[in-house]
Coordinates of C-alpha atoms and ligand atoms in Angstrom, one line a residue:
M202 CA 78.4 86.8 145.1
K203 CA 79.8 89.5 142.9
R204 CA 77.6 88.0 139.7
S205 CA 74.5 87.9 141.7
I206 CA 74.8 91.7 142.8
G207 CA 75.5 92.2 139.1
N208 CA 72.4 90.5 138.2
A209 CA 70.1 92.3 140.7
T210 CA 71.7 95.6 139.4
R211 CA 70.9 94.8 135.9
Y212 CA 67.3 93.9 136.7
T213 CA 66.7 97.1 138.7
Y214 CA 68.1 99.0 135.7
L215 CA 65.9 97.2 133.3
F216 CA 62.8 97.9 135.6
R217 CA 63.8 101.6 136.1
N218 CA 64.1 102.0 132.3
K219 CA 60.6 100.4 131.8
S220 CA 58.9 102.8 134.2
V221 CA 60.9 105.8 132.8
A222 CA 59.5 104.6 129.4
V223 CA 56.1 104.5 130.6
L224 CA 56.3 107.7 132.4
L225 CA 57.7 109.5 129.3
T226 CA 55.0 108.5 127.2
A227 CA 52.4 109.7 129.6
V228 CA 54.1 112.9 129.7
L229 CA 54.7 113.4 126.3
F230 CA 51.0 112.5 125.4
T231 CA 49.7 115.0 128.1
M232 CA 52.3 117.6 126.7
A233 CA 50.7 116.9 123.1
L234 CA 47.2 117.6 124.4
L235 CA 47.6 120.5 126.6
P236 CA 48.6 123.4 124.3
H237 CA 45.8 122.9 122.0
A238 CA 43.4 123.8 124.9
G239 CA 45.2 126.8 125.9
T240 CA 46.8 128.3 122.9
A241 CA 44.5 131.1 122.1
M242 CA 44.6 132.2 125.8
A243 CA 48.5 131.7 126.2
D244 CA 49.2 133.5 123.1
K245 CA 47.4 136.6 124.3
A246 CA 49.0 136.3 127.9
N247 CA 52.5 135.8 126.6
F248 CA 52.3 138.0 123.5
S249 CA 53.7 141.2 124.8
L250 CA 55.4 142.5 128.1
Y251 CA 53.2 145.6 127.5
V252 CA 49.8 143.9 126.7
D253 CA 47.6 142.2 129.3
K254 CA 45.2 139.2 128.1
S255 CA 42.4 141.8 127.4
G256 CA 44.5 143.8 125.3
N257 CA 45.3 146.7 127.5
I258 CA 48.5 148.6 126.7
T259 CA 51.0 150.0 129.2
L260 CA 54.0 152.2 128.7
P261 CA 57.0 150.2 128.7
D262 CA 58.5 152.0 131.8
D263 CA 62.3 151.1 131.1
F264 CA 62.2 151.8 127.3
Q265 CA 65.1 154.5 127.4
L266 CA 67.4 151.6 128.6
S267 CA 65.8 148.6 127.1
M268 CA 65.2 150.1 123.6
I269 CA 67.1 151.5 120.9
H270 CA 66.5 155.1 119.7
L271 CA 65.1 155.0 116.1
G272 CA 65.0 158.6 115.2
S273 CA 63.4 162.1 116.5
W274 CA 61.1 164.4 114.7
F275 CA 61.2 168.2 115.6
V276 CA 57.7 169.9 115.7
P277 CA 58.4 173.9 115.6
E278 CA 55.2 174.9 116.9
G279 CA 51.7 174.2 118.3
E280 CA 50.5 171.7 121.0
A281 CA 52.9 168.8 119.9
S282 CA 56.0 171.2 119.6
G283 CA 59.2 169.8 120.6
F284 CA 61.0 166.5 120.0
H285 CA 59.3 163.4 119.1
N286 CA 61.8 160.7 120.2
V287 CA 61.0 157.2 118.8
Y288 CA 62.2 154.0 120.3
T289 CA 62.1 150.0 119.5
E290 CA 63.7 146.9 120.6
P291 CA 66.9 146.3 119.0
E292 CA 65.3 142.9 117.7
T293 CA 62.8 144.7 116.1
A294 CA 65.1 146.8 114.2
R295 CA 67.1 143.8 113.2
A296 CA 63.9 142.0 112.1
Y297 CA 62.9 144.8 110.1
L298 CA 66.2 145.3 108.3
K299 CA 66.1 141.6 107.2
T300 CA 62.5 141.5 106.2
G301 CA 61.2 145.2 105.7
K302 CA 58.4 144.2 107.9
F303 CA 57.7 145.2 111.7
P304 CA 57.6 141.4 113.5
D305 CA 54.7 140.2 115.7
G306 CA 55.0 141.7 119.2
A307 CA 57.2 144.7 118.2
T308 CA 56.8 147.8 120.2
L309 CA 57.3 151.4 119.1
V310 CA 57.3 154.1 121.7
K311 CA 57.0 157.8 120.6
E312 CA 57.9 160.2 123.5
L313 CA 57.0 164.1 123.1
R314 CA 59.5 166.0 124.9
S315 CA 59.6 170.0 125.2
S316 CA 62.3 171.7 123.6
A317 CA 64.6 174.8 124.5
A318 CA 66.7 176.9 122.1
S319 CA 69.8 178.7 122.8
N320 CA 73.2 179.9 121.2
Y321 CA 75.8 177.3 121.5
T322 CA 79.1 177.0 119.9
T323 CA 77.7 174.9 117.0
G324 CA 75.4 177.9 116.0
K325 CA 72.6 180.2 116.8
N326 CA 69.2 179.0 118.2
V327 CA 70.4 175.5 118.6
S328 CA 67.5 173.4 120.1
H329 CA 67.6 170.5 122.7
A330 CA 65.1 168.5 124.6
T331 CA 64.4 169.3 128.0
S332 CA 63.2 167.1 130.9
D333 CA 59.6 168.0 130.3
V334 CA 57.6 165.0 128.9
K335 CA 54.2 165.9 127.3
Q336 CA 52.9 162.4 126.5
W337 CA 53.9 159.0 124.9
F338 CA 52.3 157.0 122.1
V339 CA 52.8 153.4 121.8
M340 CA 52.1 151.0 119.0
I341 CA 52.3 147.2 119.4
K342 CA 52.5 145.0 116.4
D343 CA 49.9 142.3 116.1
T344 CA 50.0 139.8 113.1
K345 CA 47.4 137.7 114.3
G346 CA 44.4 139.9 115.0
R347 CA 44.3 138.7 118.5
F348 CA 41.9 141.4 120.1
A349 CA 39.3 141.4 117.2
N350 CA 36.7 143.0 119.3
N351 CA 38.8 145.6 121.0
P352 CA 38.6 149.1 119.7
V353 CA 42.1 150.0 120.3
W354 CA 43.3 147.1 118.3
G355 CA 43.2 146.8 114.5
D356 CA 45.0 147.6 110.9
G357 CA 47.8 145.0 112.5
W358 CA 48.5 147.2 115.6
G359 CA 47.5 147.9 119.1
W360 CA 47.3 151.8 119.6
A361 CA 47.9 153.9 122.9
L362 CA 48.2 157.4 124.2
I363 CA 49.6 157.7 127.4
K364 CA 49.5 160.8 129.5
T365 CA 51.9 161.7 132.2
D366 CA 48.9 162.1 134.8
S367 CA 47.4 158.6 133.9
S368 CA 50.2 156.2 135.5
S369 CA 51.4 154.1 132.7
R370 CA 47.9 153.2 131.3
S371 CA 46.5 154.0 127.7
V372 CA 43.8 156.7 127.6
T373 CA 42.9 155.9 124.0
A374 CA 39.4 154.6 123.5
D375 CA 39.1 154.3 119.7
Y376 CA 42.0 154.0 117.3
R377 CA 39.8 154.3 114.2
T378 CA 39.0 158.1 115.3
E379 CA 42.1 159.0 117.5
C380 CA 45.0 157.8 115.6
L381 CA 44.3 156.4 112.3
P382 CA 43.2 159.6 110.4
C383 CA 46.6 161.1 111.3
H384 CA 48.3 158.1 110.2
M385 CA 46.8 157.7 106.6
P386 CA 49.8 159.3 104.9
A387 CA 51.8 156.3 106.1
K388 CA 49.3 153.7 105.3
N389 CA 51.6 152.1 102.7
T390 CA 54.3 151.7 105.2
D391 CA 52.2 149.7 107.5
W392 CA 50.9 153.1 109.2
I393 CA 54.4 153.9 110.2
Y394 CA 56.4 157.1 109.1
V395 CA 59.6 155.1 108.4
E396 CA 61.2 158.1 106.5
G397 CA 62.0 159.3 109.9
Y398 CA 64.0 156.1 111.0
P399 CA 66.9 156.0 108.4
M400 CA 68.4 153.3 110.5
L401 CA 65.8 150.9 109.2
S402 CA 66.7 151.1 105.6
K403 CA 69.9 149.6 104.5
P404 CA 72.7 152.0 104.0
D405 CA 73.6 152.6 100.2
R406 CA 77.1 152.1 100.1
Ligands
HEC69 C1 47.9 164.9 114.9 C2 48.0 163.8 114.0 C3 48.4 162.4 114.8 C4 47.6 161.8 115.7 C5 46.2 162.3 116.1 C6 48.3 160.7 115.9 N1 49.6 160.6 115.4 FE1 51.0 159.2 115.5 N2 52.2 160.2 114.4 C7 51.8 161.3 113.6 C8 52.8 161.8 112.9 C9 52.9 162.8 111.8 C10 54.1 160.9 113.2 C11 55.4 161.3 112.8 C12 56.1 162.7 113.0 C13 55.8 163.2 114.2 O1 55.9 162.4 115.2 O2 55.6 164.5 114.1 C14 53.6 160.1 114.1 C15 54.3 159.0 114.9 C16 53.9 158.0 115.9 C17 54.6 156.9 116.2 C18 56.1 156.8 116.1 C19 56.0 155.9 114.7 C20 55.7 156.2 113.4 O3 54.5 156.0 113.0 O4 56.4 157.0 112.7 C21 53.9 156.2 117.0 C22 54.1 155.2 117.9 C23 52.5 156.9 116.8 N3 52.6 158.1 116.1 C24 51.4 156.4 117.5 C25 50.2 157.1 117.6 C26 49.0 156.5 118.2 C27 49.0 155.3 119.0 C28 47.9 157.5 118.0 C29 46.4 157.5 118.8 C30 46.5 157.4 120.1 C31 48.4 158.6 117.1 N4 49.7 158.3 116.9 C32 47.8 159.7 117.1 C33 50.6 162.0 113.6 C34 49.6 161.6 114.6

């Protein structure tokens, strides 16, 4: 009695294993075929949290909490006066420290904030940022030329200007005329003014 139960069990296992093997082969075969059909599409759709599949760039709304502060500029006068605070993902900074390059999908956010100055215990005429945001600039690194015919993508980046009154969508129409001329001096450092971000260079000690 015991024996026959044993045999029956063994038979079932064998049978099960066979069907599992057949099923596995079928699944693996399908998995091998599927990605090829959808690679380009999936690559665009899953590329960045801040880019849709058509290449539209939005402001990362949580950047002050999810990103790190790379550095700040202070512009003393003019339309852009105030603090320009620049942020990126921690993993982008880590990758840059290793390779000296911005990795695919890297996000840079520059926030323009008005400033106020006053006398403090540290000195006279000390400036600080205020709660008034002027606008944001966003750049997304694209090493694969995903959006070849899109006029806000090129030279290795997606380029966006987001105004405070335009929700979080970009108002940039053509980076070649709206961004590139001003970023020419930084062409040799992948269009980024890296001298403002000393944390991206290895400490010389
Ligand atoms: C008037 C010239 C000017 C224009 C126009 C301009 N930029 Fe910049 N941008 C700069 C300068 C200079 C810096 C660094 C110093 C600063 O912010 O004052 C900078 C910094 C940045 C940064 C921070 C990273 C870096 O490069 O250091 C981002 C992001 C950025 N710009 C995106 C853009 C985008 C996107 C556009 C077009 C929509 C644009 N900029 C248009 C001059 C400009």
